[in-house]
CSV table of C-alpha atoms and ligand atoms in Angstrom, one decimal:
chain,number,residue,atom,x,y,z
A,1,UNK,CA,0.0,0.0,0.0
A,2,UNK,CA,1.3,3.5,-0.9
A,3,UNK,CA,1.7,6.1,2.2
A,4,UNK,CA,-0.8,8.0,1.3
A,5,UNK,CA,-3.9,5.5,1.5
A,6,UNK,CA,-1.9,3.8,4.7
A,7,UNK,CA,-2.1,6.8,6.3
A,8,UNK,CA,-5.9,7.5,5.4
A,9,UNK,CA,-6.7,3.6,7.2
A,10,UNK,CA,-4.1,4.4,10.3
A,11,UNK,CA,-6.1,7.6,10.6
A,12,UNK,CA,-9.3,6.4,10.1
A,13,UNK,CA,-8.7,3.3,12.8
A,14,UNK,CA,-7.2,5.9,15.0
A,15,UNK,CA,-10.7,8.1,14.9
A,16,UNK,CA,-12.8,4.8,16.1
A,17,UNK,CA,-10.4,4.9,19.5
A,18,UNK,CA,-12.5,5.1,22.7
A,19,UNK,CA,-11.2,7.8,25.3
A,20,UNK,CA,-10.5,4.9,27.8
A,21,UNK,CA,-8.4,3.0,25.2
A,22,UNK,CA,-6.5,6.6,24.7
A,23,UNK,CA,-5.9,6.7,28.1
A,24,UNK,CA,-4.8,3.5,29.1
A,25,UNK,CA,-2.9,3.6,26.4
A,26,UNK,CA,-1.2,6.6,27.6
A,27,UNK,CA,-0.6,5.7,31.3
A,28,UNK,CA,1.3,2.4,29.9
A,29,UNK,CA,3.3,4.2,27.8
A,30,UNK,CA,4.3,6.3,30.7
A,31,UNK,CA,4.7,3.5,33.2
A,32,UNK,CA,6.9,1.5,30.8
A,33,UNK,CA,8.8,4.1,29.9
A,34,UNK,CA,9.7,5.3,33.4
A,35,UNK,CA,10.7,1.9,34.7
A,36,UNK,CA,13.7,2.7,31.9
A,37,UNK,CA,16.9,2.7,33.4
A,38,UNK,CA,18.2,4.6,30.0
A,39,UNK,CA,14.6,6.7,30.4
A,40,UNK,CA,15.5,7.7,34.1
A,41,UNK,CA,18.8,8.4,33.0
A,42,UNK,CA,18.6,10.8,30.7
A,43,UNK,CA,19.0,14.4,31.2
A,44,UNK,CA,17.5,15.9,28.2
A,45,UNK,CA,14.8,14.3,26.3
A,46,UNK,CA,13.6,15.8,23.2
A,47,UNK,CA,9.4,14.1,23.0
A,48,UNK,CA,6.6,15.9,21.7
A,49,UNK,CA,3.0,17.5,23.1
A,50,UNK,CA,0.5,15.1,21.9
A,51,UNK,CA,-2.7,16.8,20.1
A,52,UNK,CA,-5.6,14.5,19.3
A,53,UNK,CA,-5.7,11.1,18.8
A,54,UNK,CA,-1.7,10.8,18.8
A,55,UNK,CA,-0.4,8.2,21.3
A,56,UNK,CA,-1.5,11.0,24.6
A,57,UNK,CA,2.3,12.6,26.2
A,58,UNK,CA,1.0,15.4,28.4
A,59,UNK,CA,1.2,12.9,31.6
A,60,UNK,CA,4.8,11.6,30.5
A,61,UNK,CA,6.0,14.9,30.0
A,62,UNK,CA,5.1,16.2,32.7
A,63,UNK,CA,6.7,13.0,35.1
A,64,UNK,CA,9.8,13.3,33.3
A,65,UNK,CA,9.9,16.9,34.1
A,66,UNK,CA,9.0,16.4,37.3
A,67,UNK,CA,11.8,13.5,38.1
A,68,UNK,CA,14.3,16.3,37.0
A,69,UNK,CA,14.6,15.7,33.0
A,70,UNK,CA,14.7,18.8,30.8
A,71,UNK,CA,12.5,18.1,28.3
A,72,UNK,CA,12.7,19.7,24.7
A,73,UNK,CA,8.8,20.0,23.0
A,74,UNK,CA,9.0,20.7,18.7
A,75,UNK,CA,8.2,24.0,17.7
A,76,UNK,CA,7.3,23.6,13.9
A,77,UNK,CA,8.5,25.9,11.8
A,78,UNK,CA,7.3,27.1,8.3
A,79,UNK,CA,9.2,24.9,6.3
A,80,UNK,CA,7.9,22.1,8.3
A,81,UNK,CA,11.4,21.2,10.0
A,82,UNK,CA,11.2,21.4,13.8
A,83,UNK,CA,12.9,24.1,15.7
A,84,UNK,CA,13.1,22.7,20.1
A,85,UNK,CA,12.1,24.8,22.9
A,86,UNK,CA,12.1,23.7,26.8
A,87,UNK,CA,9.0,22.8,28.3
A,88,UNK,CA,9.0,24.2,32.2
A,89,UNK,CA,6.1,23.3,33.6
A,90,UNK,CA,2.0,23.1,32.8
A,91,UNK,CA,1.9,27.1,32.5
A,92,UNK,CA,4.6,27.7,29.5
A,93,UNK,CA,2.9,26.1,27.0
A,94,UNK,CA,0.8,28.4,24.5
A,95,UNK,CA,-1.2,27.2,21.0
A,96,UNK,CA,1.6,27.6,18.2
A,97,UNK,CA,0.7,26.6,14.2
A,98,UNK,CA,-2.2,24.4,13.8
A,99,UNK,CA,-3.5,24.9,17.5
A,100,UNK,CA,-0.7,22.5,18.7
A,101,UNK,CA,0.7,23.9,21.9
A,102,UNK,CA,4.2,24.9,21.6
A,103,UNK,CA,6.8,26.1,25.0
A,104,UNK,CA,6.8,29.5,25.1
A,105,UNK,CA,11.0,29.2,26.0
A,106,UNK,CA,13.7,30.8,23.3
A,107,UNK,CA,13.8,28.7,20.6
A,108,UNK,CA,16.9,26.7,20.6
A,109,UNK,CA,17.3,25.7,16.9
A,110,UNK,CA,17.0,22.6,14.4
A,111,UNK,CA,20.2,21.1,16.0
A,112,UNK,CA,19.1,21.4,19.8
A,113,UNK,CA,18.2,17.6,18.9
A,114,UNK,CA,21.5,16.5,18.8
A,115,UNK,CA,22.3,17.2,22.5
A,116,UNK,CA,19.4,15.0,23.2
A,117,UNK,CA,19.8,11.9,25.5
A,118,UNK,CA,16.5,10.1,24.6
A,119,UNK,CA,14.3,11.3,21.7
A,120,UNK,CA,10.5,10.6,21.8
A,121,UNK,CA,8.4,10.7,18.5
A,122,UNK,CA,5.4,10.6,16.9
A,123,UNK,CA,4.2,8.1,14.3
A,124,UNK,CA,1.4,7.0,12.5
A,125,UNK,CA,3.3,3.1,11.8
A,126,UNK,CA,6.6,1.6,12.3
A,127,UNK,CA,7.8,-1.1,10.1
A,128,UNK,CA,8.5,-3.9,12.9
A,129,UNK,CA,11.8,-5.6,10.9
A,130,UNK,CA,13.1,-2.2,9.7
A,131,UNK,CA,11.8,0.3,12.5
A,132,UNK,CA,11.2,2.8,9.3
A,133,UNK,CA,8.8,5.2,10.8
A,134,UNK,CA,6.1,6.4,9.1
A,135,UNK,CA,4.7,10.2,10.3
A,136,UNK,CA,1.8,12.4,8.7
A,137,UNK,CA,3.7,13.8,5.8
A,138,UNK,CA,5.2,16.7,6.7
A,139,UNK,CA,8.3,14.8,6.6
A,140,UNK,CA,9.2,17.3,9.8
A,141,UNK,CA,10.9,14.1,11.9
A,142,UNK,CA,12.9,12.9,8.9
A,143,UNK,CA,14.4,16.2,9.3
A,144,UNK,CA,14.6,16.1,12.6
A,145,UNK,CA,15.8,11.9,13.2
A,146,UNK,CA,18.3,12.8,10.8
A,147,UNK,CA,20.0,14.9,13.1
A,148,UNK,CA,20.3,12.4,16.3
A,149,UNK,CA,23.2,10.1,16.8
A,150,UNK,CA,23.2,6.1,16.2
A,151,UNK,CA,23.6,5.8,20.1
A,152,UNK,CA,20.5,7.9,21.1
A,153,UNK,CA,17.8,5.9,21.6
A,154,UNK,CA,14.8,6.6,19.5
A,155,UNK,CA,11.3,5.9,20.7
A,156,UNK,CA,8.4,6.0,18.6
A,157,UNK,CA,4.7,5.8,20.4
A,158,UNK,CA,1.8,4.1,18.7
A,159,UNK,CA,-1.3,2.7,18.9
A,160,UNK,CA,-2.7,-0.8,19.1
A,161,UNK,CA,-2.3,-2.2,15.4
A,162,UNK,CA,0.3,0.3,14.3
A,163,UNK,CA,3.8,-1.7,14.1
A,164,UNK,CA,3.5,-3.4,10.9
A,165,UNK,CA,4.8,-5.5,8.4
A,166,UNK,CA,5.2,-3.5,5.5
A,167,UNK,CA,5.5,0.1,6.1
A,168,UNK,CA,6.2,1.7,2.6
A,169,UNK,CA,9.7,3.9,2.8
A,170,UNK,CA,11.5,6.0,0.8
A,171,UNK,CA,15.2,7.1,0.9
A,172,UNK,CA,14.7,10.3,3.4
A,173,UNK,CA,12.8,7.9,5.6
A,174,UNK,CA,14.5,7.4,9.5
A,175,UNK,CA,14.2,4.5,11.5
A,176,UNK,CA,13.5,4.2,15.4
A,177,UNK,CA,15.1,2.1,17.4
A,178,UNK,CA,12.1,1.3,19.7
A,179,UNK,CA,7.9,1.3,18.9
A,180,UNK,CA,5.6,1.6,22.3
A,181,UNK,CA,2.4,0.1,21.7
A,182,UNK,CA,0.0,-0.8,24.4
A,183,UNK,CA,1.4,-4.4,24.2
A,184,UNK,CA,4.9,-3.0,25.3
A,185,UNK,CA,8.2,-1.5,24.6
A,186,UNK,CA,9.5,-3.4,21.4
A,187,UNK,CA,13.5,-3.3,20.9
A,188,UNK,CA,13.6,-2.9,16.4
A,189,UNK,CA,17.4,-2.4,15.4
B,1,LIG,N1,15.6,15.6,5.2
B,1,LIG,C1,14.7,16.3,4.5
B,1,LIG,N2,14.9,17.5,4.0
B,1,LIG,C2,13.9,18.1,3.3
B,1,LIG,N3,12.7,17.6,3.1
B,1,LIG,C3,12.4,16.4,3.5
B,1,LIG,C4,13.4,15.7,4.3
B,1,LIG,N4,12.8,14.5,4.6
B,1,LIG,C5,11.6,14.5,4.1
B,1,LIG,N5,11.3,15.7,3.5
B,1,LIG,C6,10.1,16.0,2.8
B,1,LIG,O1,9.0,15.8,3.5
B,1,LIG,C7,8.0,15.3,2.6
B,1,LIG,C8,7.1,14.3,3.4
B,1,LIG,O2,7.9,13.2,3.7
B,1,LIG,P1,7.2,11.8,4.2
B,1,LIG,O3,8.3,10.8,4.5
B,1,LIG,O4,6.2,11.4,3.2
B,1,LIG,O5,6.4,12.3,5.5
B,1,LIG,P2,6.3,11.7,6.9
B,1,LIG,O6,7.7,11.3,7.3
B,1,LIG,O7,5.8,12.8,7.8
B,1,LIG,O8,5.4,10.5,6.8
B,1,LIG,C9,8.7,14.6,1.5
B,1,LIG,O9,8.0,15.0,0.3
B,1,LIG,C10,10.1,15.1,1.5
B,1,LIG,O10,10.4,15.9,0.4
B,2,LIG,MG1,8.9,10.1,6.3
């Protein structure tokens, strides 16, 4: 299947989600990812501020901030690559393009990703034997993946039914090297 009518089903499965799948969903994803020794460890994690349906970050966010983390949220920028500002807390987040909320911090540039420890992303599919991610087509995480280090770890978070078989790529494509679904943390490269 091509990416375009992939992402039309992933979407269209994603819209029939109940609000208590959503949320356990979310709190597994945070309790899994906590019990991380390479999670709790890291110092400064680049994730993103879930809108939506998207696999739900506000509560992750939030505890790795609290257990001491600075965390980096995307700004997206017109070109559609993603600029990194520092979330601080519940209050310094304001609506940015498209609604989604954005840190009101100094923008700290398209390479503020590299100095990230763990890097948590968005995805619409992983490819389970490849970890090629596949996003909403902005291309905005290619961009960004491009940038991190073969040593970071990369997670991708994802609904039930999302780590798949097939997913189409092409060249500019990144890979992560781990897919949280609500059956667990799965280890791809
Ligand atoms: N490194 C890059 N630099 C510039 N543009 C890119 C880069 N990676 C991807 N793009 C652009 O983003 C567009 C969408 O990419 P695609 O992989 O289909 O989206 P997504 O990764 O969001 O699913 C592509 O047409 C491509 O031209
Ligand atoms: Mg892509």
């Amino acid at each position: 299947m091509d990416k375009m009518n992939l992402r039309r089903q992933l979407n269209a499965a994603r819209a029939s989600l109940s609000p208590e799948q959503l949320r356990a969903n979310a709190i597994k994803t945070r309790e899994t990812l906590l019990d991380q020794p390479w999670v709790q460890m890291a110092g400064l994690v680049a994730c993103y501020w879930s809108a939506g349906v998207e696999p739900e970050t506000h509560g992750l966010v939030f505890a790795l901030w609290k257990h001491g983390a600075t965390v980096m949220l995307p700004v997206l920028r017109n070109d559609n690559d993603l600029d990194w500002a520092v979330y601080d807390g519940p209050d310094t987040l304001a609506p940015g393009r498209h609604g989604i909320m954005e840190p009101v911090d100094t923008r700290r540039g398209v390479d503020a990703i590299r100095t990230a420890a763990l890097v948590i992303v968005p995805a619409l599919a992983v490819d389970r034997k490849t970890g090629v991610r596949l996003g909403r087509g902005g291309g905005s995480y290619d961009r960004a993946l491009a940038r991190v280090g073969p040593n970071v770890p990369t997670v991708a978070l994802l609904h039930a039914g999302e780590l798949l078989d097939d997913v189409p790529a092409e060249p500019h494509d990144q890979q992560v090297r781990f897919a949280m679904t609500p059956e667990g943390l799965t280890s791809l490269m």
